[in-house]
PDB file of C-alpha atoms and ligand atoms in Angstrom:
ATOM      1  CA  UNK A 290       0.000   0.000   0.000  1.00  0.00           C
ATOM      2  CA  UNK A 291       0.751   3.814  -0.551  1.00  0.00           C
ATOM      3  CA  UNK A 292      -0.514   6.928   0.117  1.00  0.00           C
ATOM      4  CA  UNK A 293      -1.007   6.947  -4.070  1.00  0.00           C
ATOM      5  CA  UNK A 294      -2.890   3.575  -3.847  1.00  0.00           C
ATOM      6  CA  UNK A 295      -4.961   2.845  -0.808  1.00  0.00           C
ATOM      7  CA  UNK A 296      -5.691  -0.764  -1.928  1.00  0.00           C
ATOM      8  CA  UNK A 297      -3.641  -3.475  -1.336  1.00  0.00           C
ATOM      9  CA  UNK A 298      -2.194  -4.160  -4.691  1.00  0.00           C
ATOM     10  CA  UNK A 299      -1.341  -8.130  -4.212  1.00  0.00           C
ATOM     11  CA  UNK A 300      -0.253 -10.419  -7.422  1.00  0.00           C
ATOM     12  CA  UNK A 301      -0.714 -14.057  -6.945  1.00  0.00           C
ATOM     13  CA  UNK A 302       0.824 -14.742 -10.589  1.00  0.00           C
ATOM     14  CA  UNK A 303       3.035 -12.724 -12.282  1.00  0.00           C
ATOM     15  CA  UNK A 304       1.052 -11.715 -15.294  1.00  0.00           C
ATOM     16  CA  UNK A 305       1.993 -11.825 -19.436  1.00  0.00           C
ATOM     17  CA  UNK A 306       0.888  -7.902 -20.929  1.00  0.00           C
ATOM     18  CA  UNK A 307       1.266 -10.133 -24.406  1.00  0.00           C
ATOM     19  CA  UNK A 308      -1.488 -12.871 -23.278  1.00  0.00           C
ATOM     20  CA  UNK A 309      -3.486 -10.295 -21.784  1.00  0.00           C
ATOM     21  CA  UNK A 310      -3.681  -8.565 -25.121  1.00  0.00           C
ATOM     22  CA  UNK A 311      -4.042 -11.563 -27.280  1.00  0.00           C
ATOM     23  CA  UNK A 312      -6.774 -12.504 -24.968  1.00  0.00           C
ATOM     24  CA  UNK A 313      -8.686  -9.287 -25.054  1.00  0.00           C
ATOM     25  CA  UNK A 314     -11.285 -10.271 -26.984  1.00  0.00           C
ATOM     26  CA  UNK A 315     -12.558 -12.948 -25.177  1.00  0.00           C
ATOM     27  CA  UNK A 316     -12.241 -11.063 -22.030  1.00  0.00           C
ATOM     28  CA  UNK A 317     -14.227  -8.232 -23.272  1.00  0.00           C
ATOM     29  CA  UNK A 318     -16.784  -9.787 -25.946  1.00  0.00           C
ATOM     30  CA  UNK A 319     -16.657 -13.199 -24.963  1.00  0.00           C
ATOM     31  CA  UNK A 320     -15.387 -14.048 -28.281  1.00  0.00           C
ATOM     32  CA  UNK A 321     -14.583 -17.751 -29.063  1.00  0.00           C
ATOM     33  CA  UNK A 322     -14.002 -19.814 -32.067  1.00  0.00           C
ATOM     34  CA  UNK A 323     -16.222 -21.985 -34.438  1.00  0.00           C
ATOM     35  CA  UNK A 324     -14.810 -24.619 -36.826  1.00  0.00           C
ATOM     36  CA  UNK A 325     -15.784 -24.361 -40.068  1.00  0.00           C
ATOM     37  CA  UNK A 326     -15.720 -28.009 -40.940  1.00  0.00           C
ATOM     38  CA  UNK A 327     -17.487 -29.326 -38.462  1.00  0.00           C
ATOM     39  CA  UNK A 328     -19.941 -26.178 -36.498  1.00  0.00           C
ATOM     40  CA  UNK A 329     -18.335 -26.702 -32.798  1.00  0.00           C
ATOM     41  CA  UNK A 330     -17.811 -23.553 -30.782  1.00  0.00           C
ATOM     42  CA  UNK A 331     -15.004 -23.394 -28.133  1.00  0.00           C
ATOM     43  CA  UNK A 332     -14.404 -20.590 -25.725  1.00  0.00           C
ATOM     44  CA  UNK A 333     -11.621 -19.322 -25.095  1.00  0.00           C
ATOM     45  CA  UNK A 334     -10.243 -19.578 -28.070  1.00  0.00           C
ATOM     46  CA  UNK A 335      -8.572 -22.077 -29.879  1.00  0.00           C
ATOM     47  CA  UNK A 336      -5.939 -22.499 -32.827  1.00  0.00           C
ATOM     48  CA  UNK A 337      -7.013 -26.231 -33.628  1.00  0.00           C
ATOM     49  CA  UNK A 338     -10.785 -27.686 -33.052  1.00  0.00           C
ATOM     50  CA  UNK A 339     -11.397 -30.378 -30.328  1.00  0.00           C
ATOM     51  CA  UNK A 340     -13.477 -32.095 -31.998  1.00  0.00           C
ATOM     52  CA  UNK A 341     -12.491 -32.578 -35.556  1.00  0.00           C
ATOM     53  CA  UNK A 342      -8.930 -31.496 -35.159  1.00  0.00           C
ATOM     54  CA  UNK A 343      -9.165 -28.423 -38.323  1.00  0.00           C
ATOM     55  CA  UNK A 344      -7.194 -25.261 -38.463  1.00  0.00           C
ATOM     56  CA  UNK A 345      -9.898 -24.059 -40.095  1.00  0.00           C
ATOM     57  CA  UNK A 346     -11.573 -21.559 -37.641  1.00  0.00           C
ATOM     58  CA  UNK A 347     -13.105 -18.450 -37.196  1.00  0.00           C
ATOM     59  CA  UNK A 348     -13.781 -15.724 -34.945  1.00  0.00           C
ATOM     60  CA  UNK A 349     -17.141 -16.118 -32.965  1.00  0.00           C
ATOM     61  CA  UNK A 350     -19.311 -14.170 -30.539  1.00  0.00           C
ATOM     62  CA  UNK A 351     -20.938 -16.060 -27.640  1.00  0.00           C
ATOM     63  CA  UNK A 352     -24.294 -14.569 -26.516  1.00  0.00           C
ATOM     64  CA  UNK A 353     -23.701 -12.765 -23.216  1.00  0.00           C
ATOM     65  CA  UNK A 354     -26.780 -14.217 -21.236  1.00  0.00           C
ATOM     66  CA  UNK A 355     -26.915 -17.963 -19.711  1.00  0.00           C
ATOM     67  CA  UNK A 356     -27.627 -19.518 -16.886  1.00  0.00           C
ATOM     68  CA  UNK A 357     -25.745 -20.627 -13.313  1.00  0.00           C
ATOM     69  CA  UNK A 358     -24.810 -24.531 -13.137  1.00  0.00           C
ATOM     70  CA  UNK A 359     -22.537 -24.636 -10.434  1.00  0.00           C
ATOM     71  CA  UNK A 360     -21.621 -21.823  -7.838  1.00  0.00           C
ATOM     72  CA  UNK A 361     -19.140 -21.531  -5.054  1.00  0.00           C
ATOM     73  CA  UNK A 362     -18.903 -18.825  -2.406  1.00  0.00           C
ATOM     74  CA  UNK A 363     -15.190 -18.242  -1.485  1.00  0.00           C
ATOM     75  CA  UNK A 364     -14.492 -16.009   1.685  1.00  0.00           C
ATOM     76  CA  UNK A 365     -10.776 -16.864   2.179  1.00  0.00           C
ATOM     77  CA  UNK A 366      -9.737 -15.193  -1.401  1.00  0.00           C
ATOM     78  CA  UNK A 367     -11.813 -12.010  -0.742  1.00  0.00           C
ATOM     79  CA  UNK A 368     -11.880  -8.928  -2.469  1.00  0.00           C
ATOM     80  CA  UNK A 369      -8.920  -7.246  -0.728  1.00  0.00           C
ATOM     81  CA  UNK A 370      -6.173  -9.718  -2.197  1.00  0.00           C
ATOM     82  CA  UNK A 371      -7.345  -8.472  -5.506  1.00  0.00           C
ATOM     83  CA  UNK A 372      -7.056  -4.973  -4.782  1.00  0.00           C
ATOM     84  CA  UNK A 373     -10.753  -3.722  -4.087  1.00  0.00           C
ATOM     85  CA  UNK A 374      -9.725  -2.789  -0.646  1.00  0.00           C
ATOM     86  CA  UNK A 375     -13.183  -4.418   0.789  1.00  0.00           C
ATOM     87  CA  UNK A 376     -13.406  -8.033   2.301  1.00  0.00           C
ATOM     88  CA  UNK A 377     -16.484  -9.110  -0.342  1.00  0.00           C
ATOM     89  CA  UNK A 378     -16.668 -12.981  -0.968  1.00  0.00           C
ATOM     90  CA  UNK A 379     -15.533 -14.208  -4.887  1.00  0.00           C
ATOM     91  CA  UNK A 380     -18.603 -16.477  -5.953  1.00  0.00           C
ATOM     92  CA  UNK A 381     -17.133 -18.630  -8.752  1.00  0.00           C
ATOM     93  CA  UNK A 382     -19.680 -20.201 -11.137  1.00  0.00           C
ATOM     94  CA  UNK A 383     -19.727 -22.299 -13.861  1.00  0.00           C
ATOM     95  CA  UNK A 384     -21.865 -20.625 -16.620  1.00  0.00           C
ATOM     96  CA  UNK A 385     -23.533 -22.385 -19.797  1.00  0.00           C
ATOM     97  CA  UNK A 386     -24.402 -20.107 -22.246  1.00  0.00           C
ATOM     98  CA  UNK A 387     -27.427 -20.031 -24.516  1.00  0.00           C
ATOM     99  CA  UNK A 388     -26.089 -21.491 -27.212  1.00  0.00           C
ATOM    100  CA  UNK A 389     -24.334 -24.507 -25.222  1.00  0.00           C
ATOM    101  CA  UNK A 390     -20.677 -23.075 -24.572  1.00  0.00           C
ATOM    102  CA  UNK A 391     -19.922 -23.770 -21.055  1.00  0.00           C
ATOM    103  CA  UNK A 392     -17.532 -21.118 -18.924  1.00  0.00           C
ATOM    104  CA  UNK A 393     -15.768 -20.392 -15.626  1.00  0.00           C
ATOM    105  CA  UNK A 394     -17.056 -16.815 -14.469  1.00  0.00           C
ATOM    106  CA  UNK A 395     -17.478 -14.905 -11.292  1.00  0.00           C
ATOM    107  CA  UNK A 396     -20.827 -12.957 -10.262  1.00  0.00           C
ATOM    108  CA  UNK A 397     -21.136  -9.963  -8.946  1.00  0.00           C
ATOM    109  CA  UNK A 398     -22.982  -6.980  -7.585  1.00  0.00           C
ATOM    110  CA  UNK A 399     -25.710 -10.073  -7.149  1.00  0.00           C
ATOM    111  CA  UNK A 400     -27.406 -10.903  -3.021  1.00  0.00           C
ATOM    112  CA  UNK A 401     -25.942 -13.972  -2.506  1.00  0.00           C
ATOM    113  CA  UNK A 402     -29.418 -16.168  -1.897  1.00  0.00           C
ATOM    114  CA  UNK A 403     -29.892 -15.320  -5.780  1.00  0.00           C
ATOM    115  CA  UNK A 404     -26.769 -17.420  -6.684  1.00  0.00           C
ATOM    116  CA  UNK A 405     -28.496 -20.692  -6.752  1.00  0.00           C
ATOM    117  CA  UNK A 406     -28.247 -23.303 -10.033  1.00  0.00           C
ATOM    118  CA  UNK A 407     -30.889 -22.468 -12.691  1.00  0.00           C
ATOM    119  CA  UNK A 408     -30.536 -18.641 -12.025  1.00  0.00           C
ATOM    120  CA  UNK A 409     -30.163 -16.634 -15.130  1.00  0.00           C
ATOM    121  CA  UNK A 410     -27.380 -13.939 -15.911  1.00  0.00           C
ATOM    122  CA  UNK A 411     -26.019 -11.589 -18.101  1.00  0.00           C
ATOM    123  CA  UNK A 412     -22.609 -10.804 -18.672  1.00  0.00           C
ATOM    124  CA  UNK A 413     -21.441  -7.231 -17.742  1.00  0.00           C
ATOM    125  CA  UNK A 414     -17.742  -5.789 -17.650  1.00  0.00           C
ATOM    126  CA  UNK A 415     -16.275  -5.355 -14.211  1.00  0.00           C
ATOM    127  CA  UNK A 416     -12.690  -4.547 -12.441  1.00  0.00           C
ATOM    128  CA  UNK A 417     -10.914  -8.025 -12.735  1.00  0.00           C
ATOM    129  CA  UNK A 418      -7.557  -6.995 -10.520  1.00  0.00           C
ATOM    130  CA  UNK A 419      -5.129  -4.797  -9.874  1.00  0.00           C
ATOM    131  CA  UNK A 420      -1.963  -5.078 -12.425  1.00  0.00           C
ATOM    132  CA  UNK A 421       1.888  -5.451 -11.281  1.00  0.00           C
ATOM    133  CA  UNK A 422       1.817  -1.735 -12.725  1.00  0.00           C
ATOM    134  CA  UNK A 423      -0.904  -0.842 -10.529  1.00  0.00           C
ATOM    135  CA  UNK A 424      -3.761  -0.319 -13.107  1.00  0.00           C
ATOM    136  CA  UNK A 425      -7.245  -2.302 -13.429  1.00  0.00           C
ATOM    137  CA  UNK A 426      -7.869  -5.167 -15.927  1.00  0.00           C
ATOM    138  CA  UNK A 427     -11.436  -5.290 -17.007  1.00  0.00           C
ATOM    139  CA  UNK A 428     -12.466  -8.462 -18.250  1.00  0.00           C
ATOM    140  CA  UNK A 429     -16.337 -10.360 -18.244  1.00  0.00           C
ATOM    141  CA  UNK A 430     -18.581 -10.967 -14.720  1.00  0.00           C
ATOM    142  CA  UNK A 431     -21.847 -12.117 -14.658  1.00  0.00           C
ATOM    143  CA  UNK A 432     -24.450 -10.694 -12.720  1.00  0.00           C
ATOM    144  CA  UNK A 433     -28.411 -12.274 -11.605  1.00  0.00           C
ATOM    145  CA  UNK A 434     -31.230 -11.399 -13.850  1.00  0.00           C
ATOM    146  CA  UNK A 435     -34.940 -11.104 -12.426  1.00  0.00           C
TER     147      UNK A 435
HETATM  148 ZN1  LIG B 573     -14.120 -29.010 -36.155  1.00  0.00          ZN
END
């Protein structure tokens, strides 16, 4: 900490600025792949397909609305080792989006009794953590839709 930055600002990885730009895309449109040979969608991204094994792939946009099929409520890896300076819980999900592509996300800004399997969400861009350089990466959350 600093009188510049009142958050902690806490690394548990040393991040890659290169992968963090190559993976911009995905982080900020949730923007996968689909092979052209054979239909399957992947997310995050892939070079080859998983299923067919082509090279032949292309860019593809995920909807941003799904629904919850697993959560977990964390309270030892709060908030504050992330750099948000408040002790707030990380609730880890798995997500399957509407067309079938299955993802790791956490939810936010959401009252906890809301996080239950079924729930539907909607993916909005939040604060992910605090970089080595002291600024935010943004990346996808999901949040609880009535
Ligand atoms: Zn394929």
């Amino acid at each position: 900490m600093s009188a510049e930055f009142q958050e902690q600002i806490y690394r548990h990885t040393t991040a890659s600025a290169t992968r963090s730009w190559r993976e911009r895309r995905g982080r900020y449109l949730l923007e996968g792949t689909r092979c052209k040979d054979c239909g399957a969608i992947h997310y995050p991204r892939r070079t080859v397909c998983s299923t067919c094994n082509s090279r032949n792939l292309e860019p593809f946009k995920h909807p941003t609305t799904g629904t919850i099929v697993m959560a977990n409520i964390c309270w030892q890896a709060t908030g504050v080792h992330f750099g948000y300076g408040e002790n707030i819980p990380r609730i880890s999900t798995v997500i399957r989006l509407d067309d079938g592509a299955t993802i790791l996300a956490e939810v936010a800004d959401t009252d906890i009794p809301k996080i239950v399997e079924g729930a539907r969400v909607e993916m909005v861009l939040k604060k992910l953590h605090r970089e080595s350089n002291s600024t935010w990466m943004y990346g996808y959350k999901f949040v609880v839709v009535d």
